Short mmCIF file of C-alpha atoms and ligand atoms in Angstrom, two decimals:
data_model
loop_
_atom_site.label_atom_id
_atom_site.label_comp_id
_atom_site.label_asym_id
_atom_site.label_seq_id
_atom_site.Cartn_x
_atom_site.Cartn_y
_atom_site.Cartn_z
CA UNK H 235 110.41 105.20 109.90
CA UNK H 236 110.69 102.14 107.43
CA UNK H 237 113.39 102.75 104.55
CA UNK H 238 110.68 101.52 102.13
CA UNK H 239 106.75 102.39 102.24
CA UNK H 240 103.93 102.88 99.75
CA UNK H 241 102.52 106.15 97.49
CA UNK H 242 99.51 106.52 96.88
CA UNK H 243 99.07 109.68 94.67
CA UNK H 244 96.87 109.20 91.49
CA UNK H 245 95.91 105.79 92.99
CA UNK H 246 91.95 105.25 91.72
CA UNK H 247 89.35 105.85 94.50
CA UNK H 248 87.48 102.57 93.11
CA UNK H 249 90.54 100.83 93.59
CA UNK H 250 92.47 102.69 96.47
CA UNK H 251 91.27 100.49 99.90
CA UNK H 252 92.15 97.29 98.13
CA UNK H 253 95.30 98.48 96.77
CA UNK H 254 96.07 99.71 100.18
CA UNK H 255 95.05 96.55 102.13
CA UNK H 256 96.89 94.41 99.71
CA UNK H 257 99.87 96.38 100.40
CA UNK H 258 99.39 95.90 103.97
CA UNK H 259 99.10 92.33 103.33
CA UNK H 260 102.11 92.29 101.50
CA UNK H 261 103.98 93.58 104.64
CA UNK H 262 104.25 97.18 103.97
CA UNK H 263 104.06 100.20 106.97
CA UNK H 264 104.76 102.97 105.76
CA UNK H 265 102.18 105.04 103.43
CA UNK H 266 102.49 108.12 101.95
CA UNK H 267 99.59 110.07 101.82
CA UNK H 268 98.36 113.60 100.93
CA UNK H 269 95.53 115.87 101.10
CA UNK H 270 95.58 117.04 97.71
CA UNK H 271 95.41 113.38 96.35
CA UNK H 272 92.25 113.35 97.51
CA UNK H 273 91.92 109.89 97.87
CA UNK H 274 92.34 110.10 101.94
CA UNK H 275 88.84 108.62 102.81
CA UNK H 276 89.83 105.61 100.61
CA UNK H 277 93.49 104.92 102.07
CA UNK H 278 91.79 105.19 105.55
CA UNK H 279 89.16 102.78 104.39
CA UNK H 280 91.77 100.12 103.35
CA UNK H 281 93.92 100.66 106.58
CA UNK H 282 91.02 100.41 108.74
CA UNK H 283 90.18 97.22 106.96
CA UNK H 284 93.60 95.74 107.75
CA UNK H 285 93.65 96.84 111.13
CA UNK H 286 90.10 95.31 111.92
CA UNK H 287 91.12 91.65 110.04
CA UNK H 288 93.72 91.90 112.54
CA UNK H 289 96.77 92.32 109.92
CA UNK H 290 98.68 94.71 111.62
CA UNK H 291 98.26 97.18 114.49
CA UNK H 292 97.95 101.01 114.35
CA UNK H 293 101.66 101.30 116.29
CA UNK H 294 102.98 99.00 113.63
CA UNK H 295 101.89 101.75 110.65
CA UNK H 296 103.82 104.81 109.87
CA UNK H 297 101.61 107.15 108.35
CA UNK H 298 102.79 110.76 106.51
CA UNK H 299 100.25 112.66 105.11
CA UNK H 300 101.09 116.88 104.07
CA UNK H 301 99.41 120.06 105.00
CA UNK H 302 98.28 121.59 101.39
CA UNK H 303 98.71 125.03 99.75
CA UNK H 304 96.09 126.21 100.51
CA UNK H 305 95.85 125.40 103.86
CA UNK H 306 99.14 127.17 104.90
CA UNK H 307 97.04 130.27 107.07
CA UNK H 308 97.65 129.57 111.16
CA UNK H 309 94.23 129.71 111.30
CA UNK H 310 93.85 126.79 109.00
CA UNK H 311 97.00 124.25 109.46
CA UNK H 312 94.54 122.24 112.46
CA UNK H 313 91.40 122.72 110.89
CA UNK H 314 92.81 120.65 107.88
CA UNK H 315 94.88 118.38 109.80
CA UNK H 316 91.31 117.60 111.57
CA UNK H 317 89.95 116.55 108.08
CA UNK H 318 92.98 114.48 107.42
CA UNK H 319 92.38 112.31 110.49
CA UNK H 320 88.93 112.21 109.62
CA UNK H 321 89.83 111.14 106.34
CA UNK H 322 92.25 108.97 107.10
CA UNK H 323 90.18 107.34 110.32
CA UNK H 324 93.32 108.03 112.37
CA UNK H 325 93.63 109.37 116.11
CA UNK H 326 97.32 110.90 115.37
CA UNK H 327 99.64 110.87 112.50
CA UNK H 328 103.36 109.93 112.01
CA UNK H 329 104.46 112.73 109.94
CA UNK H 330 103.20 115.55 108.62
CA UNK H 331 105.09 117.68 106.04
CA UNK H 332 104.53 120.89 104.28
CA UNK H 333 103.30 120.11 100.48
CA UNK H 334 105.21 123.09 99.07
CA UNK H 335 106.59 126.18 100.27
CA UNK H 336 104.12 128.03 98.87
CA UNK H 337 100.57 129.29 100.35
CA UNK H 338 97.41 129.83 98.11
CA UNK H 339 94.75 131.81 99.28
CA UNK H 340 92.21 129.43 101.56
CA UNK H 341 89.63 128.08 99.85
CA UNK H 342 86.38 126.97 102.49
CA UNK H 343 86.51 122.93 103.12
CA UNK H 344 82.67 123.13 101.89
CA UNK H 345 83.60 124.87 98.99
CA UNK H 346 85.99 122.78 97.33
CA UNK H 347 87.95 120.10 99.30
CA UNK H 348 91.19 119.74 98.37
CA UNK H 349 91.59 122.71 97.07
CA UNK H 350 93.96 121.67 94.27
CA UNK H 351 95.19 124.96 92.48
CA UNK H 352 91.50 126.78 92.91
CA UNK H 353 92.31 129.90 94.68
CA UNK H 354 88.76 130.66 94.30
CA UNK H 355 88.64 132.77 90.75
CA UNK H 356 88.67 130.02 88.45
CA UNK H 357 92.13 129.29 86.98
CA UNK H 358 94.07 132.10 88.70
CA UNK H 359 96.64 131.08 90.53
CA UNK H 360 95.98 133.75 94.32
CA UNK H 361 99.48 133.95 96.78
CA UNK H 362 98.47 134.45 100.60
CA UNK H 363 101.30 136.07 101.97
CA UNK H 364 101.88 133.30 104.91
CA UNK H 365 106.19 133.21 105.98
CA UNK H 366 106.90 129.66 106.46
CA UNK H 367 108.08 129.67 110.39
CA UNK H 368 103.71 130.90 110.65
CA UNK H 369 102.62 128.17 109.43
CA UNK H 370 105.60 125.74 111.28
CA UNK H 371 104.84 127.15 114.52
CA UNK H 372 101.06 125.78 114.39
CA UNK H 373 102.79 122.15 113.44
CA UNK H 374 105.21 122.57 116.43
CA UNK H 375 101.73 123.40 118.80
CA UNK H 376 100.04 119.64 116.77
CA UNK H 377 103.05 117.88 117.91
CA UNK H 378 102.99 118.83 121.60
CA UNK H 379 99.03 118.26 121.35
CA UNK H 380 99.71 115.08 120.47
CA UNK H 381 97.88 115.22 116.62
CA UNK H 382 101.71 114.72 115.19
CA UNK H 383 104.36 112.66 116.05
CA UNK H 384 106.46 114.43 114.15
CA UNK H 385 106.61 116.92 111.11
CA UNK H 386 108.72 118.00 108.17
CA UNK H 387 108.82 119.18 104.21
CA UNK H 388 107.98 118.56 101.23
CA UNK H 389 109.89 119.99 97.53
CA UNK H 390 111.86 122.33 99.63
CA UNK H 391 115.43 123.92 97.95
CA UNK H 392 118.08 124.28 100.44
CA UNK H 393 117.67 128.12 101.08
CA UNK H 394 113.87 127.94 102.24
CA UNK H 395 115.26 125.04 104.60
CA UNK H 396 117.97 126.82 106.41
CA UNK H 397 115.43 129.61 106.77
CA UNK H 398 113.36 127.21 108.49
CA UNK H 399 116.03 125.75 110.46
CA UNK H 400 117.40 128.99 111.46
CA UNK H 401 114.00 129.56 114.20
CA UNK H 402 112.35 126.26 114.27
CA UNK H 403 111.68 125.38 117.66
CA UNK H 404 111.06 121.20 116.12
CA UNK H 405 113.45 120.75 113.52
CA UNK H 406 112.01 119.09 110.51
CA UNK H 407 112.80 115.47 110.83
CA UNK H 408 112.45 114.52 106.96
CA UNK H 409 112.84 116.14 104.03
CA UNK H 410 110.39 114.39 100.64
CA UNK H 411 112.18 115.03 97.42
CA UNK H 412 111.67 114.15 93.55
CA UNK H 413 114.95 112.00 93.07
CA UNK H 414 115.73 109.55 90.87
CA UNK H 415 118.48 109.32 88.24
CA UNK H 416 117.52 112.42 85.89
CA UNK H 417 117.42 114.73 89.15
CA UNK H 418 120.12 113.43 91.43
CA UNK H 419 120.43 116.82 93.83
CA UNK H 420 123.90 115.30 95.59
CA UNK H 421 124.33 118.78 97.05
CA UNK H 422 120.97 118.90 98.72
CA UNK H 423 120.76 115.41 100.24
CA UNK H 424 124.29 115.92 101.50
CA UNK H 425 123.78 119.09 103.36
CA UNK H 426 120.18 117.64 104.54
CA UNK H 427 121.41 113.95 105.79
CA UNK H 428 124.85 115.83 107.55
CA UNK H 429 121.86 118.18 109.65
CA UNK H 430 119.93 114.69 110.98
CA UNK H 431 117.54 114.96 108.46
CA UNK H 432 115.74 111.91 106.94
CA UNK H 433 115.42 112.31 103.07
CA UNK H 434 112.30 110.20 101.23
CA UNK H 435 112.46 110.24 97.63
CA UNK H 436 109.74 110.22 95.45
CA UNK H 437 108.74 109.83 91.66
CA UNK H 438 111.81 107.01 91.67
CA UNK H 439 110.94 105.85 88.69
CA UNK H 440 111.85 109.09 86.86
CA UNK H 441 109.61 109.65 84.42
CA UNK H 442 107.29 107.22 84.30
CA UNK H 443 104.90 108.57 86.93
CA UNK H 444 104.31 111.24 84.83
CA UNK H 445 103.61 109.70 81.18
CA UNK H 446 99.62 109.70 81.95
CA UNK H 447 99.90 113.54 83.10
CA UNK H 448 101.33 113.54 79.74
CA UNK H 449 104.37 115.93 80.88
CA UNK H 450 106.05 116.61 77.71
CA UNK H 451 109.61 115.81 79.44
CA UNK H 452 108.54 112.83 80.33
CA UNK H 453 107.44 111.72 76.92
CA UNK H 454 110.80 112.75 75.94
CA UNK H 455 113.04 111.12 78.04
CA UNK H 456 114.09 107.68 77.92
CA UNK H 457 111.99 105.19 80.15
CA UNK H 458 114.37 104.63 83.11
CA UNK H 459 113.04 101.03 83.08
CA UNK H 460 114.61 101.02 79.28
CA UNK H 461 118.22 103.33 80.42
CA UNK H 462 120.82 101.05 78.80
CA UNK H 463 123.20 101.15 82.20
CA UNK H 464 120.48 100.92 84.15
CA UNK H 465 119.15 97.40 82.67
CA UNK H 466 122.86 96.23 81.87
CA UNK H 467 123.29 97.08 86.35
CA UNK H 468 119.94 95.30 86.22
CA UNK H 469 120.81 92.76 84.22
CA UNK H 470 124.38 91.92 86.08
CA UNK H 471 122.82 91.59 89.51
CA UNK H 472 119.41 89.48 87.88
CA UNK H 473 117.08 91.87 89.20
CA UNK H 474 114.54 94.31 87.73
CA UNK H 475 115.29 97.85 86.73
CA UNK H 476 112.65 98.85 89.10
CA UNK H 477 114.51 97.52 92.08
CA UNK H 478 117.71 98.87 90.40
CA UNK H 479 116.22 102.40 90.82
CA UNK H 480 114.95 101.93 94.43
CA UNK H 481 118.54 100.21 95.86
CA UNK H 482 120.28 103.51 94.49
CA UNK H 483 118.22 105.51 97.55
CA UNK H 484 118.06 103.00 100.04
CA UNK H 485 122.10 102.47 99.58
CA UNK H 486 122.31 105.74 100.30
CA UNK H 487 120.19 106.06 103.24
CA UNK H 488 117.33 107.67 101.58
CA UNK H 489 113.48 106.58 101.86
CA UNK H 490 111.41 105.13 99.33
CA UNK H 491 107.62 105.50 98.61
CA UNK H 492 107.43 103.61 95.07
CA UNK H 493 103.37 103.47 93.91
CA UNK H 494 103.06 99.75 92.66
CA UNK H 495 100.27 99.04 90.88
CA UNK H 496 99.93 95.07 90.67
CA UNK H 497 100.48 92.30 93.00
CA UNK H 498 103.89 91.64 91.31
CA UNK H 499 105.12 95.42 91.58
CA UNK H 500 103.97 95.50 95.37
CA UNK H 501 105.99 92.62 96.21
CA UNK H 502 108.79 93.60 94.22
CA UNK H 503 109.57 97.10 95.49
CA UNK H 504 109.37 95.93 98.96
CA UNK H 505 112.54 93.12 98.38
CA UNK H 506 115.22 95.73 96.92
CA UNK H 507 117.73 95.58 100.16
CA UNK H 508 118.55 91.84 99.00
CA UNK H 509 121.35 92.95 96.61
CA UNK H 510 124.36 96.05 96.77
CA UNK H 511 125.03 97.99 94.10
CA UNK H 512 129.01 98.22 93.60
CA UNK H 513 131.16 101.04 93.12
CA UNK H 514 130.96 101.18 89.13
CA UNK H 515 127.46 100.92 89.05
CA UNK H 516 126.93 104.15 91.33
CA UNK H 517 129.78 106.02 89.13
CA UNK H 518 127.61 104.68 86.43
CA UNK H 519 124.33 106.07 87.66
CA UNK H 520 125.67 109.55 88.75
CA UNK H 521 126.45 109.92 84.85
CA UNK H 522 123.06 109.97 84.13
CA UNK H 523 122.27 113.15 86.15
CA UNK H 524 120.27 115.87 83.50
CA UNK H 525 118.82 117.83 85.99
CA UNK H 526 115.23 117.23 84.70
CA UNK H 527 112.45 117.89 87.03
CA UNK H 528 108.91 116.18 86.45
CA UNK H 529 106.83 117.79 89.31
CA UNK H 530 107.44 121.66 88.59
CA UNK H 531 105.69 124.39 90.44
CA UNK H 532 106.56 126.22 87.51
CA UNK H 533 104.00 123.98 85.10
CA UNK H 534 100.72 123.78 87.46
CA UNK H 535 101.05 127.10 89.23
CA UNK H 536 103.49 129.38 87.48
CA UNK H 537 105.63 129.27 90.74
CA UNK H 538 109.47 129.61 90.79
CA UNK H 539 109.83 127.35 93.20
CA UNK H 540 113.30 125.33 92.40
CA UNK H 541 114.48 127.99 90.44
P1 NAD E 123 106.64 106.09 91.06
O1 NAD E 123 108.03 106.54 90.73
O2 NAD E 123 106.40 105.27 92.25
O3 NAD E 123 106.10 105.39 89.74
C1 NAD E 123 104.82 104.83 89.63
C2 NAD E 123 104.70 104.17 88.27
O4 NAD E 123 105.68 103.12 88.18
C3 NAD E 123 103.36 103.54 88.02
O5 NAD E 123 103.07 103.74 86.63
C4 NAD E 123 103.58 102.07 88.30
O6 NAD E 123 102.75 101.25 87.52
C5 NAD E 123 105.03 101.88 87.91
N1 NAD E 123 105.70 100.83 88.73
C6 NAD E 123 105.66 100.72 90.06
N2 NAD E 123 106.43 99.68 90.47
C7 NAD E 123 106.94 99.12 89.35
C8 NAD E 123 107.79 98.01 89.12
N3 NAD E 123 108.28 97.28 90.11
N4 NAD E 123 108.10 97.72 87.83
C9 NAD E 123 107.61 98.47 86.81
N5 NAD E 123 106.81 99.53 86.95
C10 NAD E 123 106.48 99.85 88.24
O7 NAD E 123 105.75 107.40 91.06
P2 NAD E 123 104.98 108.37 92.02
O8 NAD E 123 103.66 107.77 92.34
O9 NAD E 123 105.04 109.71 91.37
O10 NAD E 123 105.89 108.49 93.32
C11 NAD E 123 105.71 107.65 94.43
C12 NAD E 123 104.97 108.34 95.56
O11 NAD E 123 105.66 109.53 95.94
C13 NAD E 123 103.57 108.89 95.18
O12 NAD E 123 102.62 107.88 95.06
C14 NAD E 123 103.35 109.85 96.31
O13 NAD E 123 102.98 109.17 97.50
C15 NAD E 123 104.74 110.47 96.48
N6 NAD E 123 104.88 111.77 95.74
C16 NAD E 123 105.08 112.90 96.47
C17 NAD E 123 105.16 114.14 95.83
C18 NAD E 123 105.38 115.39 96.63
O14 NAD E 123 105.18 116.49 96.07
N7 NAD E 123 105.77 115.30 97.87
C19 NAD E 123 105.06 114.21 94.44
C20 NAD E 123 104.91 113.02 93.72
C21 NAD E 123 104.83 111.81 94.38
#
């Protein structure tokens, strides 16, 4: 898996195949995808594009997409992995991860597809009462069909991991986190790189992913982009912020899946390995820990998830 790919949540479906044959062309491999950014058809448009021009070959892509809510039932996992590939325009997948550990009720692909957080009654938020290991055990039966090539999770705490880990037949091979300097979780990626798990961390960029959701937190907090030590590190080592934020994770090992939106941002996120961050810039950095979550199960579904 490469140490740097592309997101494409929120990305425009007027704009998504270009953006995502652009970043082909730029040289990336790795895209993350989703189901409930329903924006699939158009990310499969753009790779198809680049793979009929000739820019790259489907072995050369590394593509994670995630099994949604509401899709947790065993009845269910395949039926909307199917739709995924469809989607997508893909024979198999790279990795597949579980969104969130938590399962909505199922909500008919005619009816509403994604699902989002429609459980069927309007705004109310409806639990199916799916364990975890149910809805692993159909991902284990993808991989050996050959559908996967490998699966993991998504905003998982370390509790409902080891649960998983404790009677998973395929242990989860990556873990996707939000991480960036206002929600460092040392603990967690610790425990999770020491057990041969791959962490990916998204929402790098703190904040700012989250200013046109108009989060309150994030209208807050300070920009990252504007965190004094963070442009004074930036400043030191003449390079952006931005690539400030993604060398922290890739230092340490850990994905990253930054969402550029122009020509310039595409090109930069890709070129952060070029540069080390010392010793007092990390002690610097861990400072600015404050714990502050942007994407909060709590906020869109009432869910206690990290709590
Ligand atoms: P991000 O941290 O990548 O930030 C995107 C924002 O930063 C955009 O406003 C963009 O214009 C700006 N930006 C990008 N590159 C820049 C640069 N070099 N300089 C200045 N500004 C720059 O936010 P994200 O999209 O939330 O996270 C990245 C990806 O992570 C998503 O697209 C998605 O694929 C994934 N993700 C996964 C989950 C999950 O639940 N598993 C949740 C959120 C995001």
């Amino acid at each position: 898996m490469p140490i740097i790919g592309y997101g494409t949540w929120k990305i425009p479906h007027n704009v998504c195949a270009d953006r995502v044959y652009q970043a082909v062309k730029s040289g990336y491999r790795l895209f993350d995808c989703a189901q409930d950014y329903a924006n699939e058809k158009e990310v499969g448009d753009g790779l198809k594009r680049a793979m009929d021009d000739g820019l790259v070959k489907r072995e050369e892509l590394f593509v994670i997409s995630k099994l949604w809510n509401s899709y947790h039932h065993p009845d269910n996992v395949e039926k909307a992995l199917d739709v995924t590939m469809k989607d997508l325009k893909l024979d198999y997948i790279d990795l597949f991860l579980i969104h969130f550990p938590i399962a909505f009720k199922f909500v008919p692909f005619e009816e509403k597809y994604p699902a989002g957080t429609y459980c069927g009654d309007g705004d109310k938020i409806i639990l199916e009462n799916v364990p975890i290991i149910d809805t692993w055990r159909v991902m284990e039966t993808l991989v050996e069909k050959g559908k996967l090539k490998s699966i993991g999770v998504s905003n998982f705490n370390g509790a409902v991991l080891m649960d998983l880990l404790s009677s998973a037949k395929i242990r989860p091979a990556v873990l996707q986190i939000e991480h960036h300097p206002y929600l460092q979780q040392p603990q967690l990626i610790k425990w999770v790189q020491n057990n041969g798990i791959k962490v990916i961390a998204y929402s790098s960029f703190g904040p700012q992913s989250f200013l046109e959701l108009k989060n309150p937190r994030a209208l807050e907090c300070k920009p990252l982009f504007e965190q004094e030590d963070i442009v004074r590190i930036a400043a030191a080592h003449n390079v952006s912020p931005a690539k400030v934020l993604l060398r922290w994770s890739t230092q340490n090992e850990i994905a990253v899946i930054p969402k550029g939106d122009t020509p310039e941002q595409l090109a930069q996120n890709l070129q952060v390995n070029d540069f080390d961050l010392g010793a007092e810039d990390l002690a610097a950095i861990e400072k600015l820990d404050r714990n502050i979550r942007f994407n909060d199960a709590w906020e869109f579904a009432g869910l206690p998830t990290f709590y």
